[in-house]
C-alpha positions in Angstrom: 38.6 -20.5 13.1 41.6 -19.9 15.3 44.8 -18.5 13.9 47.9 -20.8 13.9 51.2 -19.0 14.4 54.7 -20.6 14.1 57.5 -18.7 15.9 61.2 -19.1 15.6 63.9 -16.8 17.1 67.6 -16.7 17.6 70.4 -14.1 17.6 69.7 -13.2 14.0 66.1 -12.2 14.7 62.5 -13.5 14.8 60.7 -15.4 12.1 56.9 -16.0 12.1 54.2 -17.4 9.9 50.4 -17.0 10.4 47.8 -19.4 8.9 44.1 -18.5 9.2 41.2 -20.3 7.5 43.6 -22.7 5.8 45.5 -19.9 4.1 48.9 -18.4 4.8 48.2 -14.8 5.6 51.7 -13.6 6.9 55.3 -14.8 6.6 57.5 -12.2 8.4 61.1 -11.6 9.3 61.5 -9.4 12.4 64.7 -7.7 13.5 66.2 -9.1 16.7 65.0 -7.3 19.8 67.4 -5.6 22.2 67.5 -8.7 24.4 66.5 -12.4 24.0 64.1 -12.2 26.9 60.5 -13.5 26.5 59.1 -10.0 27.1 61.3 -8.4 24.4 60.4 -11.1 21.8 56.7 -10.8 22.7 56.8 -7.0 22.2 58.5 -7.4 18.8 55.9 -9.9 17.7 52.9 -7.8 18.8 54.4 -4.8 16.9 55.1 -6.8 13.7 51.9 -8.9 13.7 49.1 -6.6 14.8 46.5 -8.7 13.0 47.1 -11.7 15.3 44.5 -12.2 18.0 47.0 -13.8 20.4 44.5 -14.7 23.2 42.7 -17.0 20.7 45.7 -18.1 18.6 47.5 -21.5 18.7 51.3 -21.3 18.6 54.0 -23.8 17.6 57.6 -23.1 18.7 60.2 -23.8 16.0 63.8 -24.7 17.0 67.0 -25.3 15.1 70.7 -24.7 15.0 72.5 -24.7 18.4 69.2 -25.3 20.2 68.7 -28.7 18.6 70.7 -31.9 19.0 70.0 -35.0 16.9 71.4 -38.5 16.7 70.4 -41.8 14.9 70.4 -44.5 17.5 70.5 -48.3 17.1 68.9 -50.0 20.1 68.4 -53.7 21.0 64.9 -55.3 20.5 62.5 -54.0 23.1 58.7 -53.6 23.6 57.2 -50.2 22.7 56.4 -49.6 26.3 60.2 -49.7 27.2 61.4 -47.8 24.2 61.1 -44.2 25.7 63.2 -45.1 28.7 65.8 -46.9 26.5 66.0 -43.9 24.2 66.5 -41.4 27.0 69.2 -43.6 28.6 71.1 -44.0 25.4 70.6 -40.3 24.5 72.2 -39.4 27.8 75.3 -41.3 26.7 75.3 -39.8 23.2 75.0 -36.3 24.5 77.4 -36.8 27.4 79.2 -33.5 26.6 76.1 -31.6 27.7 75.2 -31.1 31.3 71.5 -30.5 30.5 70.0 -33.4 28.5 66.7 -31.5 28.6 63.6 -32.8 26.8 64.1 -35.9 24.5 61.8 -37.1 21.8 62.3 -39.5 18.9 61.0 -40.9 15.7 60.9 -44.8 15.5 62.1 -45.8 12.0 62.4 -49.6 12.1 62.4 -52.6 14.3 60.1 -54.1 16.9 60.4 -56.1 20.1 62.0 -59.0 18.2 64.4 -57.0 15.9 66.9 -54.2 16.3 65.4 -50.8 16.8 66.5 -47.8 14.7 65.3 -44.4 16.0 66.1 -40.7 15.3 66.4 -39.0 18.7 66.4 -35.2 19.2 67.0 -33.2 22.4 66.2 -29.7 23.4 67.5 -28.0 26.6 65.1 -27.2 29.4 66.1 -23.5 29.2 65.1 -23.2 25.6 61.8 -24.9 26.2 61.2 -22.8 29.3 61.8 -19.6 27.2 59.2 -20.7 24.7 56.7 -21.3 27.5 57.5 -17.9 28.9 57.0 -16.3 25.5 53.5 -17.9 25.2 52.7 -16.5 28.7 53.8 -13.0 27.7 51.7 -13.2 24.5 48.7 -14.7 26.5 48.4 -17.5 24.0 48.4 -21.2 23.9 51.7 -23.1 23.1 50.5 -26.3 21.3 53.8 -27.9 20.2 57.5 -27.4 19.8 59.1 -29.0 16.7 62.4 -28.8 14.7 62.5 -26.3 11.9 63.8 -28.9 9.4 60.7 -31.0 9.9 58.5 -28.0 8.9 60.6 -27.5 5.7 60.3 -31.2 4.9 56.6 -31.2 5.5 56.1 -28.2 3.2 58.3 -29.9 0.5 56.1 -33.0 0.6 53.0 -30.9 0.2 54.5 -29.4 -3.0 55.9 -32.7 -4.2 54.2 -35.8 -2.7 56.8 -38.1 -4.4 59.3 -37.0 -1.7 57.4 -39.3 0.7 58.7 -42.4 -1.1 62.2 -43.7 -1.0 65.3 -42.0 0.4 65.2 -38.3 -0.2 67.1 -35.2 1.1 65.5 -31.8 1.6 67.9 -28.8 1.8 66.0 -25.7 3.0 67.6 -22.3 3.1 67.3 -20.3 6.3 68.8 -17.2 7.9 72.6 -17.6 7.7 72.1 -21.4 7.7 70.4 -24.3 6.0 68.5 -27.3 7.3 69.3 -30.7 5.8 66.7 -33.5 6.4 67.0 -37.0 5.1 63.6 -38.7 4.6 63.1 -42.5 4.6 59.6 -43.3 3.3 58.5 -39.9 4.5 60.0 -40.2 8.0 63.0 -38.1 9.0 66.1 -40.3 9.6 68.6 -37.4 9.9 68.3 -33.7 10.7 71.2 -31.3 10.5 71.6 -27.5 10.5 74.7 -26.1 8.7 76.1 -22.6 9.0 76.8 -21.0 5.6 78.3 -17.8 4.5 76.1 -15.8 2.1 79.1 -15.2 -0.3 79.9 -18.9 -0.6 76.4 -20.4 -0.1 76.2 -22.6 -3.1 79.6 -24.3 -2.7 79.0 -24.7 1.0 75.7 -26.4 0.4 77.2 -28.7 -2.2 79.8 -29.8 0.4 77.2 -30.1 3.2 74.8 -32.1 1.0 77.6 -34.6 0.1 78.5 -34.9 3.8 74.9 -35.5 4.8 74.4 -38.1 2.1 77.4 -40.0 3.2 76.3 -39.9 6.9 72.8 -41.1 5.9 74.2 -44.0 3.8 76.6 -45.1 6.5 74.0 -45.0 9.3 70.9 -46.3 7.5 72.5 -48.4 4.8 70.4 -46.7 2.1 71.7 -44.3 -0.5 70.0 -40.9 -0.9 68.2 -41.0 -4.3 67.7 -37.3 -4.8 68.2 -33.8 -3.3 65.5 -31.2 -3.2 66.5 -27.6 -2.6 64.1 -25.0 -1.2 64.8 -21.2 -1.2 67.9 -21.2 -3.5 68.1 -19.1 -6.7 70.8 -21.5 -8.1 71.3 -25.2 -7.7 74.4 -27.4 -7.4 75.3 -29.2 -10.7 74.5 -32.7 -9.4 72.1 -34.6 -11.7 70.1 -35.6 -8.6 69.5 -32.0 -7.5 66.0 -30.6 -7.9 64.9 -27.1 -7.1 61.5 -26.9 -5.5 59.4 -23.7 -5.9 57.0 -22.8 -3.2 55.2 -20.2 -5.3 52.4 -22.4 -6.6 51.4 -23.6 -3.2 51.7 -20.2 -1.5 49.8 -18.6 -4.3 47.0 -21.1 -4.2 46.8 -21.4 -0.4 48.1 -18.0 0.7 47.2 -14.3 0.7 50.8 -13.1 0.2 51.9 -10.5 -2.3 54.3 -11.5 -5.1 57.3 -10.0 -3.2 56.2 -11.8 0.0 56.0 -15.1 -1.9 59.6 -14.6 -3.2 60.9 -13.8 0.2 59.1 -16.8 1.8 61.6 -19.3 0.4 63.9 -18.9 3.5 60.9 -19.2 5.8 59.8 -22.7 4.8 60.4 -24.1 8.3 57.9 -21.8 10.1 55.5 -21.9 7.2 55.4 -25.7 7.2 55.1 -25.8 11.0 52.2 -23.4 10.9 50.3 -25.4 8.2 50.9 -28.6 10.1 49.5 -27.1 13.3 46.5 -25.6 11.6 45.6 -28.9 9.9 46.4 -30.9 13.0 49.0 -33.0 11.2 50.9 -35.2 13.7 54.3 -33.9 14.6 57.1 -36.4 14.1 59.0 -34.8 17.0 57.2 -32.6 19.6 59.3 -31.5 22.6 56.2 -30.2 24.4 54.6 -33.7 24.2 57.5 -36.2 24.0 57.0 -40.0 23.9 56.3 -41.3 27.4 56.5 -44.9 28.8 53.3 -46.8 28.6 51.7 -46.9 32.0 51.1 -50.4 33.5 48.1 -50.1 35.7 48.1 -53.6 37.2 47.5 -53.8 40.9 50.8 -55.7 41.6 53.0 -53.1 39.9 51.1 -50.3 41.7 51.7 -51.9 45.0 55.4 -52.5 44.2 55.8 -48.9 43.2 54.0 -47.6 46.3 56.2 -49.8 48.5 59.3 -48.7 46.8 58.3 -45.1 47.1 57.6 -45.5 50.8 60.9 -47.2 51.4 62.7 -44.5 49.3 61.0 -41.8 51.3 62.0 -43.4 54.7 65.6 -43.9 53.5 65.6 -40.3 52.1 64.3 -39.0 55.5 66.9 -40.9 57.4 69.7 -39.8 55.1 68.5 -36.2 55.3 68.5 -36.3 59.1 71.9 -37.9 59.2 73.3 -35.3 56.8 71.7 -32.5 58.7 73.2 -33.7 62.0 76.5 -34.1 60.4 76.3 -30.7 59.0 75.3 -29.2 62.3 78.2 -31.0 64.1 80.6 -29.5 61.5 79.2 -26.0 62.0 79.5 -26.3 65.8 83.1 -27.5 65.5 83.9 -24.6 63.1 82.3 -22.0 65.4 84.2 -23.4 68.4 87.5 -23.3 66.5 86.7 -19.7 65.5 86.0 -18.8 69.1 89.3 -20.3 70.2 91.2 -18.4 67.5 89.6 -15.2 68.6 90.4 -15.8 72.3 94.0 -16.5 71.3 94.1 -13.2 69.4 92.7 -11.3 72.4 95.3 -12.8 74.7 98.1 -11.9 72.2 96.8 -8.4 72.0 96.6 -7.8 75.8 100.1 -6.2 76.1 99.3 -3.9 73.2 96.0 -3.0 74.9 97.8 -2.1 78.1 100.3 0.1 76.3 97.4 1.7 74.3 95.6 2.4 77.6 98.8 4.1 79.0 99.1 6.2 75.9 95.4 7.0 76.0 95.8 8.1 79.6 98.7 10.3 78.7 96.8 11.7 75.8 93.9 12.5 78.1 95.8 15.4 79.4 94.8 18.3 77.3 98.4 19.5 76.6 99.9 19.2 73.1 103.5 18.7 74.3 105.1 18.9 70.9 103.4 22.2 70.3 104.6 23.4 73.7 108.2 22.4 73.0 108.0 24.1 69.6 106.7 27.3 71.3 109.4 27.1 73.9 112.1 27.0 71.2 110.7 30.0 69.4 110.6 32.0 72.7 114.1 31.2 73.8 115.7 31.7 70.4 113.2 33.8 68.4 115.5 34.4 65.4 117.6 32.0 63.2 121.4 31.7 64.0 122.3 32.9 60.5 120.4 36.1 60.8 122.5 39.2 60.3 123.1 40.9 62.7 122.5 38.2 65.3 121.9 39.4 68.9 124.7 37.2 70.4 124.8 39.0 73.8 121.2 38.1 74.6 121.4 34.6 73.2 120.0 31.8 75.3 120.1 28.0 74.9 118.4 25.2 76.6 120.4 22.8 78.8 117.5 20.6 80.2 113.7 20.1 79.9 111.3 18.0 81.9 107.6 18.1 80.9 105.1 16.7 83.6 101.3 16.5 83.1 98.9 17.0 85.9 97.9 13.4 87.0 95.1 14.4 89.4 91.5 13.3 88.4 89.8 15.7 86.0 92.9 17.9 86.1 94.1 20.0 83.2 97.5 21.3 82.0 100.9 20.5 83.3 104.3 21.9 84.0 107.6 22.3 82.2 110.9 22.6 84.1 113.7 24.0 82.0 117.4 24.8 82.6 118.8 27.6 80.4 122.2 29.2 79.9 123.1 32.8 78.8 126.1 35.1 78.6 124.6 37.7 81.0 122.1 37.6 83.8 120.0 40.2 82.1 118.6 37.8 79.6 116.3 36.1 82.1 113.9 39.0 82.4 113.4 38.7 78.7 112.9 35.0 78.9 110.2 35.3 81.6 108.4 38.0 79.7 108.5 35.9 76.5 107.2 32.8 78.2 104.3 34.4 80.0 100.9 34.7 78.3 97.2 34.0 79.2 97.8 30.3 79.0 101.3 30.1 80.5 102.7 31.4 83.8 106.3 31.4 85.2 106.4 30.4 88.8 110.1 30.4 89.6 113.3 31.6 88.0 116.5 31.0 89.9 119.8 32.0 88.3 123.4 31.2 89.3 126.9 31.5 88.0 128.1 28.3 86.4 131.6 27.0 86.9 131.8 25.5 83.4 134.2 28.2 82.2 132.5 28.8 78.8 130.8 32.0 77.6 127.3 30.9 78.7 128.1 31.1 82.4 124.8 32.2 83.7 122.4 29.4 84.4 118.7 29.7 85.3 116.1 27.2 86.4 112.5 28.1 85.5 109.1 26.4 86.1 106.5 27.1 83.4 102.9 26.3 84.1 100.7 25.3 81.2 97.0 26.1 81.8 95.3 25.5 78.4 95.3 22.6 76.0 96.4 24.7 73.0 99.7 26.4 73.0 100.4 29.6 71.1 100.8 28.9 67.4 99.5 25.4 67.6 97.3 24.2 64.7 
């Protein structure tokens, strides 16, 4: 016989129950994997449950807490065939805060096509359902159903105490850092809640949550909860209608767990009940993998109407798509043309800058570093600082004028520097010429004359310096 495995996971970890041959063989808590990906959860399950033959096993996904959204809806009289569409439409309004309505299933509680309908509707996001399907694929197993954890606990409670299937009862089942509260009306769930509780204040919190849930059930259904059944709690609230339900007799008679495993199984009632229901093929009140679907009407007239409507919708959709596509292309063309005009305007605005840049580039094309040449010329004319002691004042020379001219001929190199200098004596010019000459510089002319300015620097000389190389002495 195939193994039936119930799997639940959240941020707190992974819980699983394995049923084989009608007996519960494993009920396990598994530490949360490093990530909530399907591959990581599958690896954790394979490690923790090596006895499971996954390729031949049947799996039920168990959901609760933030994954699950439940509401009790009152709907107008309607035929059974129209009820799924009505439920989904009303659920979309009830869960309007969520962008993803996801998969919707429901439990019909009362009413028919002539009287008001009362249904319990539950919704699961498409992402959560997709993750369960991915997990089944990673395990190479068959996902048979997806059901709320609270319904598994309620089913297990009714196995232990069949009287819970009559009247209005509440099942409070302990879970990891939370509790499931399920109100049963004649064995059918009319309210499902999951409450977060702190371990240090669990009893008081559950007393408060039980009162709140009882009040909600009475207000919505008009029936008072007759008793409260607690599963997995060592202590019970002091209400007279509170009853503690022990799973030990059932798990001992129908399981192969050790005593310690039986004691720890109290907080795993949701996955245990779901695994037993799957193994015994008990109908699931809510199954997100196989939700209620509208009854198909196979009459010829309706088929033709649907085909005509589909054809018309396809034609309109095609026309609309073509129009939108053309409109989109027109917008793209207009945007591109506007961008081209903007770029052309920028090019025109940059034309003067380009012309100046070309002139600078042409000047830079001469291989003379003129700033370096001027710096070299200053060091040659006045090789020591003015504040040097003693300063050679008699041979001092200073520059009156300078004109630097590059060679403009095509493929030419170098340039010329025309300088006018002044000194106290005519004997300084020999030293000037000797200092300016080197392998990259030559002095073509040096004409001196006596100035009429009347100051001490009376001797004036005009010298032409030829620059032959691109790098002056001392340039970097």
